[in-house]
Short mmCIF file of C-alpha atoms in Angstrom, two decimals:
data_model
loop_
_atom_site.label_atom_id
_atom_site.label_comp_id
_atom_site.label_asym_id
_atom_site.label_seq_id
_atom_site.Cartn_x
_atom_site.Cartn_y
_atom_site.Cartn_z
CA UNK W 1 0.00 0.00 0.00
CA UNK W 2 1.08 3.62 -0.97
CA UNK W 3 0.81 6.33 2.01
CA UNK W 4 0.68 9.95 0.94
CA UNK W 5 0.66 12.63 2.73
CA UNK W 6 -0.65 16.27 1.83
CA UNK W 7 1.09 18.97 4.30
CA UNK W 8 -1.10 21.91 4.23
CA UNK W 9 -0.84 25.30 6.43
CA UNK W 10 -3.79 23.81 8.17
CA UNK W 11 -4.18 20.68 8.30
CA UNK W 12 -2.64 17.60 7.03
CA UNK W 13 -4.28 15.09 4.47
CA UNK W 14 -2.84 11.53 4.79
CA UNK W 15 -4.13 8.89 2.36
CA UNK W 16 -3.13 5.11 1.90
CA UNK W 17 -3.96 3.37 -0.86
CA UNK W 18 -4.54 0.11 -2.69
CA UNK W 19 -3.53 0.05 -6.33
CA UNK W 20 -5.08 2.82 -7.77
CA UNK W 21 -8.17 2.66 -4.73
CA UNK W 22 -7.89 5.11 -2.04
CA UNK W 23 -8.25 2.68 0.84
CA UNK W 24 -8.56 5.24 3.69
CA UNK W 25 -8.09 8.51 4.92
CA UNK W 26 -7.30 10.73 7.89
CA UNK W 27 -7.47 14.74 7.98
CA UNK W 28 -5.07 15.94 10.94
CA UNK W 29 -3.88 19.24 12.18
CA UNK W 30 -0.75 20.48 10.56
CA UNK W 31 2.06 22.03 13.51
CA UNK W 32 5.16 23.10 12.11
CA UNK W 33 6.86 22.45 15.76
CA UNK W 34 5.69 19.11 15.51
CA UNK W 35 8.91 16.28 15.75
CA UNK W 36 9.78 13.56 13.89
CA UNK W 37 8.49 11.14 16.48
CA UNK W 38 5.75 12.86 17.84
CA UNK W 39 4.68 12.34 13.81
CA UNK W 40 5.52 9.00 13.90
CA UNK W 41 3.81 7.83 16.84
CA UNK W 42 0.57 9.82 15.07
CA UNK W 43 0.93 7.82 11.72
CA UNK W 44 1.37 4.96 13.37
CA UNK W 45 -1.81 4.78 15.63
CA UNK W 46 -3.74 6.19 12.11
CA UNK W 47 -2.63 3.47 9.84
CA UNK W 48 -2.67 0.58 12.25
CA UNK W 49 -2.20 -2.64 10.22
CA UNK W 50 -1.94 -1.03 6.85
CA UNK W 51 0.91 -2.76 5.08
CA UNK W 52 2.74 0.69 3.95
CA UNK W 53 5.16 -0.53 1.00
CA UNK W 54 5.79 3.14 -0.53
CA UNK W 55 5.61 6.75 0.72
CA UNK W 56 4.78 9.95 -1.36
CA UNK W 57 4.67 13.56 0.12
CA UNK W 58 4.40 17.06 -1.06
CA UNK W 59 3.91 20.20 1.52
CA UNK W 60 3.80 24.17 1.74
CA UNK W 61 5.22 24.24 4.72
CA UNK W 62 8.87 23.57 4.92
CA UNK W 63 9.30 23.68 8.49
CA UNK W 64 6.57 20.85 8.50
CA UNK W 65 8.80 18.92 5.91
CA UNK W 66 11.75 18.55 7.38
CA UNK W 67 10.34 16.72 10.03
CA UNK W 68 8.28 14.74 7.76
CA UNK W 69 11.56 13.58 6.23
CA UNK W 70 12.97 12.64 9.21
CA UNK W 71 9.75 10.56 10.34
CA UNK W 72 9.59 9.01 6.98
CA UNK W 73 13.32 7.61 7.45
CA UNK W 74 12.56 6.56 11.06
CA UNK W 75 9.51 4.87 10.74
CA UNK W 76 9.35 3.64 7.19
CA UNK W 77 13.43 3.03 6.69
CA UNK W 78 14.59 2.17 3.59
CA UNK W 79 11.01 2.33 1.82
CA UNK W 80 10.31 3.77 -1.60
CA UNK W 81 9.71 7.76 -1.26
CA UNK W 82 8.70 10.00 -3.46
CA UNK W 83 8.42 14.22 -1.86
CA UNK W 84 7.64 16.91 -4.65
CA UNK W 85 10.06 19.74 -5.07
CA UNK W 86 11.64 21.38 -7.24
CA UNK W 87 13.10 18.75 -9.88
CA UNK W 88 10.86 15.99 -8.94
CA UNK W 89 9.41 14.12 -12.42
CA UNK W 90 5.99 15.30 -12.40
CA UNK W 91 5.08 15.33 -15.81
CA UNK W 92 3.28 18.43 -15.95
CA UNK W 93 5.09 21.51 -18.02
CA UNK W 94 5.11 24.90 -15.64
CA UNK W 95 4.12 27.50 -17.73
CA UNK W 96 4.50 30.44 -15.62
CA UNK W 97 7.42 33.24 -14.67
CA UNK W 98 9.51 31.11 -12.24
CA UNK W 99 8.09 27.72 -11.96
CA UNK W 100 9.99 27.28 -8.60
CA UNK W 101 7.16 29.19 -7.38
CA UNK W 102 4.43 26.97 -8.23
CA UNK W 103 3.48 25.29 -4.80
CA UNK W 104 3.63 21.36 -4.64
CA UNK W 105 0.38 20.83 -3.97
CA UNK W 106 -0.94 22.78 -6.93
CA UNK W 107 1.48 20.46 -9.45
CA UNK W 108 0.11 17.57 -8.14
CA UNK W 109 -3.64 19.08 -8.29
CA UNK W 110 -2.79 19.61 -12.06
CA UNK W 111 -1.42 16.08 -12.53
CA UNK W 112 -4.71 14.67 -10.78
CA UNK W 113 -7.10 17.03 -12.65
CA UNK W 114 -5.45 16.25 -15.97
CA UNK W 115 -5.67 12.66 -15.27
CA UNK W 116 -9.33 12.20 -14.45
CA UNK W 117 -10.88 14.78 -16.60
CA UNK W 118 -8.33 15.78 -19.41
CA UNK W 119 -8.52 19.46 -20.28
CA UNK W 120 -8.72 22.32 -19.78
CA UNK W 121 -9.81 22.64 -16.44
CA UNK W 122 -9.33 24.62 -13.68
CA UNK W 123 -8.90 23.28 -9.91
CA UNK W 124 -10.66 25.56 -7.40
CA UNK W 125 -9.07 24.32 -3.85
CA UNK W 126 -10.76 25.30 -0.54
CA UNK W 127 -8.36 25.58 2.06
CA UNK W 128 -6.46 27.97 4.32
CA UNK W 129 -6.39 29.98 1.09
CA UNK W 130 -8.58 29.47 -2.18
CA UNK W 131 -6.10 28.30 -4.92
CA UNK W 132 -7.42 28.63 -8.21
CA UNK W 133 -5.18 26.83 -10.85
CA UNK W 134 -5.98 26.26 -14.47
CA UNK W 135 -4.78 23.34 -16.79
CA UNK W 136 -4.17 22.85 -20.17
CA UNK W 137 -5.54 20.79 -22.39
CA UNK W 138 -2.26 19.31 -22.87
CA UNK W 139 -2.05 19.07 -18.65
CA UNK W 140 0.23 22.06 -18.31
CA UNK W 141 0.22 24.33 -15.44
CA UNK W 142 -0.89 28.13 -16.81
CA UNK W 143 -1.01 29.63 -13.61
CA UNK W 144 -4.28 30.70 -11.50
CA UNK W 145 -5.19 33.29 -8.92
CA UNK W 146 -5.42 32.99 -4.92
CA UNK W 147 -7.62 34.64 -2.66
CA UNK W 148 -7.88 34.58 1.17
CA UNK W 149 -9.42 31.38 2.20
CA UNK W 150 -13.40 30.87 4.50
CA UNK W 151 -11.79 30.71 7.58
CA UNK W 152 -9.19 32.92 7.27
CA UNK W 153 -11.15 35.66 6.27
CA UNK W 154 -14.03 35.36 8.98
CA UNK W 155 -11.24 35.18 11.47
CA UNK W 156 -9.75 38.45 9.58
CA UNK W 157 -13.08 40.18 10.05
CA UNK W 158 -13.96 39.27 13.68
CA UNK W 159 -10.25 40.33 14.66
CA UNK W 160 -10.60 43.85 13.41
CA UNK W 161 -14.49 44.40 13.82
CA UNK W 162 -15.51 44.68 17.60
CA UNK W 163 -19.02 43.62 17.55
CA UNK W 164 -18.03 40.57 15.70
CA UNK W 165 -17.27 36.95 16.09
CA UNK W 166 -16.58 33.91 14.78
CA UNK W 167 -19.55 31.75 13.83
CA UNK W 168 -20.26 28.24 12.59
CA UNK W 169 -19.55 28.23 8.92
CA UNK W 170 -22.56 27.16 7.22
CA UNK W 171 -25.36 28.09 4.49
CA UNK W 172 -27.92 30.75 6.52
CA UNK W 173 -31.82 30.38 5.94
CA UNK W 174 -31.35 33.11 3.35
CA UNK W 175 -28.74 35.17 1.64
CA UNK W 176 -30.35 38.35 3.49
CA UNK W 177 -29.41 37.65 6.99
CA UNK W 178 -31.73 37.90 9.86
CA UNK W 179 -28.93 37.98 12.75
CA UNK W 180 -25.57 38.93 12.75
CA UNK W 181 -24.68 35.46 12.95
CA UNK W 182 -26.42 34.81 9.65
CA UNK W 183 -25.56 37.93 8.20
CA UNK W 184 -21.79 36.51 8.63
CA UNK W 185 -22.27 33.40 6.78
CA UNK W 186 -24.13 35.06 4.46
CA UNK W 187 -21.08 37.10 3.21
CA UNK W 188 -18.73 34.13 4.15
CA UNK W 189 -20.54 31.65 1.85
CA UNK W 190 -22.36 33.67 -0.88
CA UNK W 191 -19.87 36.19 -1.06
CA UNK W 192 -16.88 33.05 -1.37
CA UNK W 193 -19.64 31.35 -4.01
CA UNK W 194 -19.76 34.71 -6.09
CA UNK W 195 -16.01 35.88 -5.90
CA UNK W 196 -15.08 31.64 -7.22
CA UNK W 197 -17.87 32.04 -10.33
CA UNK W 198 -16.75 35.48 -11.12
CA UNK W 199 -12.76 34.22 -11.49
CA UNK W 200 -13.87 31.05 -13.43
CA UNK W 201 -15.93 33.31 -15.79
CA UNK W 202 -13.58 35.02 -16.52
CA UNK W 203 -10.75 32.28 -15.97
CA UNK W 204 -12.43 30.72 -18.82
CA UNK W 205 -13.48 33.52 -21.02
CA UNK W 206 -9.73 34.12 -21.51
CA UNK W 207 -9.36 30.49 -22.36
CA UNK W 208 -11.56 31.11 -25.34
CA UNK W 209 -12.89 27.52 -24.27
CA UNK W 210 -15.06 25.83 -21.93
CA UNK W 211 -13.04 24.55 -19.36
CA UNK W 212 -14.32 21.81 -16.62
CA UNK W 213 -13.74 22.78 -12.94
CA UNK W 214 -13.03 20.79 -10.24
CA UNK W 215 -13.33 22.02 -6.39
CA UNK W 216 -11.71 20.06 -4.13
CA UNK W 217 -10.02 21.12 -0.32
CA UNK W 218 -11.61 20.56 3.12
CA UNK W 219 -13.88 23.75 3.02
CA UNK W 220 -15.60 22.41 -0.30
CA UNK W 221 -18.53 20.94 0.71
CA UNK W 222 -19.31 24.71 2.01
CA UNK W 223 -19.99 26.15 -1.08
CA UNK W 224 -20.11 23.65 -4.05
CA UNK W 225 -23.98 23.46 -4.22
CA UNK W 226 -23.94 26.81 -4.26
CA UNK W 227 -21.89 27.62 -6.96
CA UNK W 228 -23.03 28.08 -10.52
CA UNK W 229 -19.87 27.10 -12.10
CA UNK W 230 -18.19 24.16 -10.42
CA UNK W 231 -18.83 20.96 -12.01
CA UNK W 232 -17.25 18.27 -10.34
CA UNK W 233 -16.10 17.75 -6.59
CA UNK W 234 -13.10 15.63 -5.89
CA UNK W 235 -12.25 15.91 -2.19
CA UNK W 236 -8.91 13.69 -2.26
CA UNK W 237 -7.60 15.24 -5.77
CA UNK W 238 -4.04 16.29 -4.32
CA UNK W 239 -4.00 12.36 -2.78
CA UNK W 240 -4.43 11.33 -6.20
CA UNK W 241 -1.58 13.76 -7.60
CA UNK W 242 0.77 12.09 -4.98
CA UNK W 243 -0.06 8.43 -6.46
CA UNK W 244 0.30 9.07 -9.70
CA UNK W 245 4.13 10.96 -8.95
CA UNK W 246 5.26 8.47 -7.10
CA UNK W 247 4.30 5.99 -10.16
CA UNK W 248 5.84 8.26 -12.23
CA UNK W 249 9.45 8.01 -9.96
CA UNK W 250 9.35 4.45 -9.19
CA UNK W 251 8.41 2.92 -12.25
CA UNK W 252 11.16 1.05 -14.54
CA UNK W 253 12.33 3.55 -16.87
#
């Protein structure tokens, strides 16, 4: 079985599967100050009997990684392992300024994308920020925009706004809010749904070409049946990404 592991600012994805069957999954909280074996005793209790034969990894946070490395020789010595960084064969072209720039987990949401729905399509990922990236027909990687993320901006506004708070992120009993609490998630989710369909519109009317989307990321479920333009929801595409690298690195060439 392969485990891969998705290092966000957040949280952290970790995935194992079974051939090309994602067997399981755990969503964890991501701490940069986290050691090697405090992470190993973690992955350890979450994959229990899982025979791991192979380990694939990408992250944004480097801090994070370097522990990650250091649990991965401890606890899974001498195991294939695949982590994306710069120079790692992805197999998707980087079509942009400085393609060291171009965040792991957005190559490997390209690569997934790409692979289950050809192109072009563009990737709208929910997370601590909302990545928007944008594939070729071809599977290259054109670039995207990124905009402040659910939670991050609802903790933005009740941190500067005095008479208000955090509240449960979820879809009010209207868009015109009949509390301050709904008038929150009203702007949280509508105004996220509106802001995602404006930048795909227009995403795609420079395109020249209809382009599938795909939203994927923890906060998805939030706002996908709201949306006008997002067609497909794939909540373990960067899981898939890794799988498909790490075929990519260990196969005979």
């Amino acid at each position: 079985m392969l485990l891969t592991i998705d290092v966000g600012n957040t949280n952290t994805v970790l995935g194992v599967f079974d051939g090309d069957q994602l067997a399981n999954s755990w969503r964890v909280r991501t701490d940069p100050r986290a050691t090697a074996d405090e992470l190993g005793w973690l992955y350890r209790g979450l994959l229990g009997d899982h025979p791991i034969g192979g380990v694939s990894v990408c992250s944004t946070v480097p801090a994070a990684l370097r522990e990650i490395r250091r649990m991965v020789s401890r606890t899974f010595p001498a195991m294939p392992t695949v982590v994306v960084e710069p120079g790692t064969r992805t197999g998707v072209p980087i079509l942009i300024d400085n393609p060291k720039e171009a965040g792991a987990d957005r190559i490997m949401n390209t690569l997934a994308a790409h692979h289950l729905y050809g192109g072009p399509a563009i990737v709208v990922d929910f997370g601590t920020a909302t990545n928007i990236d944008v594939v070729s027909a071809r599977g290259e990687f054109l670039g995207g925009a990124f905009a402040p993320g659910i939670e991050v901006a609802l903790d933005a506004l009740a941190s500067r706004a005095a008479q208000l708070r955090n509240v449960e992120l979820t879809t009010p009993r209207s868009v015109i809010g009949k509390s301050t609490v709904e008038a929150l998630q009203s702007g949280m989710i509508y105004g996220v749904v509106g802001q995602v369909d404006a930048l795909v519109r227009r995403i795609r009317a420079e395109l020249g070409t209809p382009a599938t989307t795909i939203a994927t990321g923890g906060l998805a479920p939030l706002v996908i049946k709201e949306s006008e333009t997002l067609d497909n929801h794939e909540p373990h595409l960067t899981l898939i990404g890794l799988r498909l690298v790490f075929e990519k690195n260990t196969e005979p060439r």
